[in-house]
Short mmCIF file of C-alpha atoms and ligand atoms in Angstrom, two decimals:
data_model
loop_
_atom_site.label_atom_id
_atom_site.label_comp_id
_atom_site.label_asym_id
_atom_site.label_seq_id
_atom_site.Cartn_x
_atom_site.Cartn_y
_atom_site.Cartn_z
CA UNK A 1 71.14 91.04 89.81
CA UNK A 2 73.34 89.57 87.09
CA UNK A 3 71.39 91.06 84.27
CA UNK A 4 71.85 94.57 86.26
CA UNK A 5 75.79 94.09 86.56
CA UNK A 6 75.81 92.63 82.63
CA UNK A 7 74.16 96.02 81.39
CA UNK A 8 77.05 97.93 83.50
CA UNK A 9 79.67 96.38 82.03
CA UNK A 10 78.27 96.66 78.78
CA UNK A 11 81.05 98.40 76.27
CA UNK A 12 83.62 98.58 79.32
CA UNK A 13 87.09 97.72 77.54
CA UNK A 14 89.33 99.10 80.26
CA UNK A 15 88.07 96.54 83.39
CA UNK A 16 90.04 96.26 86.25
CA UNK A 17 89.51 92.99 88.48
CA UNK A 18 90.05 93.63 92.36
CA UNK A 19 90.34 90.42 94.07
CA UNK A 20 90.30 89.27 97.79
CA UNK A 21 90.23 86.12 99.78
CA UNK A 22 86.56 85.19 98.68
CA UNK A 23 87.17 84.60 95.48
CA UNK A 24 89.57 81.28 96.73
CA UNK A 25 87.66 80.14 99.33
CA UNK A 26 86.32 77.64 97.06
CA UNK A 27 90.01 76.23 96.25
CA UNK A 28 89.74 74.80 100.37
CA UNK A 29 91.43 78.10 101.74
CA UNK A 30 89.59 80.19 103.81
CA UNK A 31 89.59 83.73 104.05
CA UNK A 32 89.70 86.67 107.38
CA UNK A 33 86.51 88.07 107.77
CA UNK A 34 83.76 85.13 106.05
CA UNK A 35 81.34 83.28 108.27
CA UNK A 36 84.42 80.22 108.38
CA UNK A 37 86.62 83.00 108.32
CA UNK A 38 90.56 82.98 110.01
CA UNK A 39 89.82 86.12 112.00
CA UNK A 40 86.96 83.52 114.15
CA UNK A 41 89.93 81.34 115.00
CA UNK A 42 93.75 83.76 115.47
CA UNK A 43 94.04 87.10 117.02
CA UNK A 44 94.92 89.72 113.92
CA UNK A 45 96.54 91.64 116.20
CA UNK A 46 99.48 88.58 116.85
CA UNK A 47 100.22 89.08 112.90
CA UNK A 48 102.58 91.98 113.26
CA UNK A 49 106.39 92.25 111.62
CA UNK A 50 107.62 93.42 114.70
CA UNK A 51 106.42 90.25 116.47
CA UNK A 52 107.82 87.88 113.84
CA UNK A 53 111.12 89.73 114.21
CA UNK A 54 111.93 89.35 117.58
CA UNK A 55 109.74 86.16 118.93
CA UNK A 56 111.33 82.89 117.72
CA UNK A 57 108.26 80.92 118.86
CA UNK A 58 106.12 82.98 116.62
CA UNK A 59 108.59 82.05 113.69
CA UNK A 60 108.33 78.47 114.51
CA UNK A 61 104.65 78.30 114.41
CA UNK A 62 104.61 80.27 111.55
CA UNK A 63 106.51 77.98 109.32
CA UNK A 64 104.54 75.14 111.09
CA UNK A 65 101.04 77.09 109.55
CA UNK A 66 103.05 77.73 106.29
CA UNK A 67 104.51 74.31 105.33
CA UNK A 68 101.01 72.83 106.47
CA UNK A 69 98.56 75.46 105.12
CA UNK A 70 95.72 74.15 102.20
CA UNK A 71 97.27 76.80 100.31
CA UNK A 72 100.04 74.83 99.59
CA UNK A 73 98.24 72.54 97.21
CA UNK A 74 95.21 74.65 96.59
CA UNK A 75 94.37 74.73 92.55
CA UNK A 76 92.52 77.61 91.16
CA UNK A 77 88.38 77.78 90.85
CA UNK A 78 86.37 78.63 87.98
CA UNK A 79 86.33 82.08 89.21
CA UNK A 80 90.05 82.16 88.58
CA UNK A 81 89.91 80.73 85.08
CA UNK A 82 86.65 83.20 84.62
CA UNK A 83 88.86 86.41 85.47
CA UNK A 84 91.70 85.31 82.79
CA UNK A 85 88.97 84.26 80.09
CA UNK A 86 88.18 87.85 80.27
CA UNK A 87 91.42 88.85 80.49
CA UNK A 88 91.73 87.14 77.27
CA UNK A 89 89.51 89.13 75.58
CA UNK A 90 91.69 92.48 75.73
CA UNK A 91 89.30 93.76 78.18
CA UNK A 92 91.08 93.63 81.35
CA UNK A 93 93.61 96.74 82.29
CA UNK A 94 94.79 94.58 85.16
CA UNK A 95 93.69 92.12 87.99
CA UNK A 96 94.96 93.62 91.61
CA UNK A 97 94.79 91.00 94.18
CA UNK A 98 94.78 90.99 98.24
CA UNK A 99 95.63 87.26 98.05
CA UNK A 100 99.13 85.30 98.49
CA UNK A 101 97.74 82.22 97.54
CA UNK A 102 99.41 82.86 93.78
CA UNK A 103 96.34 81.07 92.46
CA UNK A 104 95.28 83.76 89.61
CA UNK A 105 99.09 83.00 88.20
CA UNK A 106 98.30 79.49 88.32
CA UNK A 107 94.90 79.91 86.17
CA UNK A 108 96.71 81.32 83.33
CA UNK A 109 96.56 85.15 84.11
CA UNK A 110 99.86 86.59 82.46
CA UNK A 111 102.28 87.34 85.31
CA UNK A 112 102.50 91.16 83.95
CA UNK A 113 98.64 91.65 84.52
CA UNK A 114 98.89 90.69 87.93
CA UNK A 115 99.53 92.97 91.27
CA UNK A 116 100.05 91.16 94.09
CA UNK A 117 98.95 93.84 97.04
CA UNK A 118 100.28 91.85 99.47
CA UNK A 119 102.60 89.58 98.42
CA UNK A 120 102.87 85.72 97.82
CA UNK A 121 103.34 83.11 99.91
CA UNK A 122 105.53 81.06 97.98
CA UNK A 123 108.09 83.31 97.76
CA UNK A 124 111.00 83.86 100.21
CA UNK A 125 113.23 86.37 101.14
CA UNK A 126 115.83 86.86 103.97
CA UNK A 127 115.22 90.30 105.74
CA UNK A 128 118.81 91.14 106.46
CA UNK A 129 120.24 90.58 103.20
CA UNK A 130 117.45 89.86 100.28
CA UNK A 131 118.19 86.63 99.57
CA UNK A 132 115.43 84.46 98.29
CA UNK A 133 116.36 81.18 98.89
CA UNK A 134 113.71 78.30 96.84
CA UNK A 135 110.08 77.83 98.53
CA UNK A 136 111.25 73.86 98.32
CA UNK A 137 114.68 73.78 99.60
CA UNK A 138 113.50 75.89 102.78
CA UNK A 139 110.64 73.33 103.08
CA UNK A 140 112.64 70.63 102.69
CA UNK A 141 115.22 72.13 105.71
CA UNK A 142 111.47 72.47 107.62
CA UNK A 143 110.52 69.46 107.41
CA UNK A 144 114.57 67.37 108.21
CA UNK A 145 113.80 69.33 111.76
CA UNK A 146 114.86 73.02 111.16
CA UNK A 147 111.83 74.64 113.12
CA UNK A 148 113.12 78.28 112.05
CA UNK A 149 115.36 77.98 108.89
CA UNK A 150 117.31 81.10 108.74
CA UNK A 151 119.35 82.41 106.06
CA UNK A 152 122.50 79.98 104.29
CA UNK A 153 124.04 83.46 102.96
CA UNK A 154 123.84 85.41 106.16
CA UNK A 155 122.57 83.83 109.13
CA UNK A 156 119.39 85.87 108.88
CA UNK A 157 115.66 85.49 109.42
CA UNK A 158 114.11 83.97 106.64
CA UNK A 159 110.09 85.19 106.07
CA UNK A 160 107.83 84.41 103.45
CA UNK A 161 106.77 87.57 101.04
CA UNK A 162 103.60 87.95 102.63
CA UNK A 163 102.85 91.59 103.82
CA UNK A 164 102.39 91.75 107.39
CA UNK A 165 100.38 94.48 109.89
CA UNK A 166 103.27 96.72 110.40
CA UNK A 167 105.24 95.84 106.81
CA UNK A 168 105.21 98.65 103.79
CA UNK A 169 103.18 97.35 100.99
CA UNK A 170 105.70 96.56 98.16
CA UNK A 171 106.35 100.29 96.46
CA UNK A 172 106.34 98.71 93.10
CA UNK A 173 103.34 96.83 93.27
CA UNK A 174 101.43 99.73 95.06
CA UNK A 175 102.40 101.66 91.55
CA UNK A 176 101.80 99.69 89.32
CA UNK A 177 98.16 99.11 90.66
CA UNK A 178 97.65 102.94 91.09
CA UNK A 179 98.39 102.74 87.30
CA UNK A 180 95.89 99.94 86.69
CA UNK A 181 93.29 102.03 88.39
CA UNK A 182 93.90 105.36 86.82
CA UNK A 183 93.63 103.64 82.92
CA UNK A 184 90.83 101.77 84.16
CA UNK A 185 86.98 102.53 82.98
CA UNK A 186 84.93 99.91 85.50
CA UNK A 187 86.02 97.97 88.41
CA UNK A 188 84.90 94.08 89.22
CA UNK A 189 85.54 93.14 93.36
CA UNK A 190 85.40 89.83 93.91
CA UNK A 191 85.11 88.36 96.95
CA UNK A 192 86.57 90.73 99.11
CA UNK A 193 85.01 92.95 102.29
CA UNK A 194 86.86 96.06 100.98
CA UNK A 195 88.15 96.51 104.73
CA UNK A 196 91.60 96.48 104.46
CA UNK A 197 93.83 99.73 103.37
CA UNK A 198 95.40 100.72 101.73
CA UNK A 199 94.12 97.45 99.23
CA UNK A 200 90.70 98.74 99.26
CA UNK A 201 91.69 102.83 97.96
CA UNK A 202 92.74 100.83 94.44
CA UNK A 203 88.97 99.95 93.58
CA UNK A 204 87.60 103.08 95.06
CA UNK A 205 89.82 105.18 93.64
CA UNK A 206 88.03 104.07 90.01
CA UNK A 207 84.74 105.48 91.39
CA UNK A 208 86.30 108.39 92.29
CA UNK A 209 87.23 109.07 88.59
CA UNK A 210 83.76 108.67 87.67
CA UNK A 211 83.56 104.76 86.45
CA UNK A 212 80.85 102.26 87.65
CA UNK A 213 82.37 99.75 90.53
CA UNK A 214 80.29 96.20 90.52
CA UNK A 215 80.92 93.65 93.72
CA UNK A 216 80.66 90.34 93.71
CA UNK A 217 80.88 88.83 97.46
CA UNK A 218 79.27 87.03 99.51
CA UNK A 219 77.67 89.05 102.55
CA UNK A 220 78.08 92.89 102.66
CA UNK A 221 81.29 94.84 101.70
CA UNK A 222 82.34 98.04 103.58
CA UNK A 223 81.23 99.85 100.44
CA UNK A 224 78.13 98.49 98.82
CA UNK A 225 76.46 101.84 98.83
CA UNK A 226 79.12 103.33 96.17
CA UNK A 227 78.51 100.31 93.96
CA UNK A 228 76.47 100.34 90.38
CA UNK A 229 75.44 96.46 90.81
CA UNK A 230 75.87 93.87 93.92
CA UNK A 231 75.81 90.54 92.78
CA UNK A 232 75.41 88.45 96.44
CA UNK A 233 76.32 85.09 95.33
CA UNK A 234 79.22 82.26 95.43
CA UNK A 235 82.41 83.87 92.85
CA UNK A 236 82.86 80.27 91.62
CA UNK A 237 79.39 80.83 90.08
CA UNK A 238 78.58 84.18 89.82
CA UNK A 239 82.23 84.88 88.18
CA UNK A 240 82.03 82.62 84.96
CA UNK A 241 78.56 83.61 84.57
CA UNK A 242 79.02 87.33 84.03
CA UNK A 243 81.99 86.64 81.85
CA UNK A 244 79.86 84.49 79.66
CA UNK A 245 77.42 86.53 79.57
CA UNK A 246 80.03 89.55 78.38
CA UNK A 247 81.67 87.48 76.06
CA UNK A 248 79.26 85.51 74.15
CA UNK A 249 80.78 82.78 71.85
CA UNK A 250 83.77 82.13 73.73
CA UNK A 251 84.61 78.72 75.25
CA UNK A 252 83.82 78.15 79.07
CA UNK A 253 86.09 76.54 81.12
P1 LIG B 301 87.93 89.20 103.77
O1 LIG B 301 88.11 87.91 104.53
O2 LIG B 301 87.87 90.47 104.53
O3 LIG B 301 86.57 89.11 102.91
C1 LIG B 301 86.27 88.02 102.11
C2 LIG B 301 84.83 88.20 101.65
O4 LIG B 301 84.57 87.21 100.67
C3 LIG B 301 83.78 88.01 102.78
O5 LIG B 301 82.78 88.99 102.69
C4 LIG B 301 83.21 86.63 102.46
O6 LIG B 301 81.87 86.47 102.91
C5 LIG B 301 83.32 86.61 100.96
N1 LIG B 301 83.36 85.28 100.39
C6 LIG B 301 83.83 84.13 100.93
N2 LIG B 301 83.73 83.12 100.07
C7 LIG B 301 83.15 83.63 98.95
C8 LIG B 301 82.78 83.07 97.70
N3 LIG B 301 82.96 81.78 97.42
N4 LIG B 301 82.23 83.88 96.77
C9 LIG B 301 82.02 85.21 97.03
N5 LIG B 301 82.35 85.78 98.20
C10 LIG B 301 82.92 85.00 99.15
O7 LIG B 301 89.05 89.22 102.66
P2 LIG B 301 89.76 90.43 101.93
O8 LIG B 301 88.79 91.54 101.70
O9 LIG B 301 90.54 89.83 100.84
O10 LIG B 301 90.80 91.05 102.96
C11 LIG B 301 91.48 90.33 103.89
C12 LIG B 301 92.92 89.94 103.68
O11 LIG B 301 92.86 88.57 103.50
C13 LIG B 301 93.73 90.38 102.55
O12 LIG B 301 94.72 91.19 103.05
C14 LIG B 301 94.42 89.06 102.03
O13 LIG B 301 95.81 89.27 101.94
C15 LIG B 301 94.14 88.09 103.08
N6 LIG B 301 93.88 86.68 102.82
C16 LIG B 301 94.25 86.09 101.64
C17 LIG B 301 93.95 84.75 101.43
C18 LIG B 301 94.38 84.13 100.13
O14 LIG B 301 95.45 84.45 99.62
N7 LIG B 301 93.57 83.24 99.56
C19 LIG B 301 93.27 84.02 102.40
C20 LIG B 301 92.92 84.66 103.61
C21 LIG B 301 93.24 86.00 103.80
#
């Protein structure tokens, strides 16, 4: 299957890397919809803005999950460092990401490559006034005893900048991946059930333009039957191999 997805990446120079919560399930954090997935365990449907707005409770075991989740001090996988030795080659247009885990950052991808679809969880903002007070200092109010740290400037509710069911994607990032996928000439899923919109229009709309989509998950995806090559296989493996294999004479990681 490898060998299929090799030969359809052959000569792409314009790649575009879509990337959901599979691909860092092997840095300890699990992702929605996988066999050991979230989704088994919490109700989507209590993941709303509205509900984080007006339900204190919700806030305080919300910055219970945050300040205790393996994302916290999750490192990146050699599927990470795979997508940014590619990137290295000049071959990448852009790597568009569902995940808030920050961890394709952390592997060396250049911060202006990167669209972050739905935000990062180490980022904070206050949603009356924009402030965005330091991940640590509100972690360190957390953890002296303030179960729902609010806002030094203004008093109001502070909220990680993770996109919620309900919550706008951010315009800017929703543009500049719409420009990623326009310029792009192939398009590399990894890890990711292509379920969730509007995330999952960014890879299809390469296919619509003609270009050759190739997934790399493990399990099915919503849209296998519009891809070139299916690779059904671990990222952590599957990743580094392909790059080596389109890069030969480069240094793995
Ligand atoms: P998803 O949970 O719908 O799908 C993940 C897919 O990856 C599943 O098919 C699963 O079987 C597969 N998978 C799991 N481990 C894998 C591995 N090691 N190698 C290859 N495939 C593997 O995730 P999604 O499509 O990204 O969409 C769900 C939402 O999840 C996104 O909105 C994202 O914001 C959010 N999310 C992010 C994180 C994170 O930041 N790491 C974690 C959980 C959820």
């Amino acid at each position: 299957m490898i060998d299929h997805a090799v030969s359809v990446l052959a000569g792409r120079t314009d790649i575009l890397v879509f990337t959901g919560a599979g691909i860092s399930t092997e840095s300890g954090i699990p992702d929605f919809r996988g066999p050991k997935g979230i989704w088994k365990r919490v109700d989507p449907a209590d993941y709303t803005y509205d509900r984080y707005v007006s339900d204190p409770d919700f806030r305080v075991n919300t910055w219970g999950r945050r300040f205790s989740s393996p994302l916290l001090d999750a490192a990146p996988n050699d599927a990470h460092y795979a997508v940014t030795r590619l990137w290295e080659t000049g071959r990448v247009v852009g790597c568009v990401t569902q995940n808030i885990d920050g961890l394709h950052a952390a592997a060396g991808l250049d911060l202006s490559s990167i669209v972050e679809l739905h935000g990062n969880a180490h980022h904070i903002h206050c949603i009356a006034c924009g402030d965005e007070p330091q991940f640590d200092e509100v972690a360190q109010r957390w953890a002296s005893g303030t179960a729902d740290p609010q806002c030094l400037r203004c008093g109001g509710i502070l909220k990680t900048k993770v996109v919620y069911f309900g919550e706008e994607l951010p315009p800017q990032a929703i543009s500049r991946a719409w420009d990623m996928a326009e310029r792009a000439d192939a398009v590399i899923v990894i890890g990711s059930t292509l379920s969730v919109y509007p995330a999952a229009f960014i890879p299809l709309a390469v296919i619509e333009s003609g270009n050759p989509m190739v997934i790399i998950n493990q399990g099915p995806t919503d849209h296998d039957f519009r891809a070139a090559a299916i690779v059904n296989g671990a990222a952590g493996s599957v990743v580094p191999e392909l790059v080596g294999r389109l890069t030969p004479g480069l240094t793995q990681h």
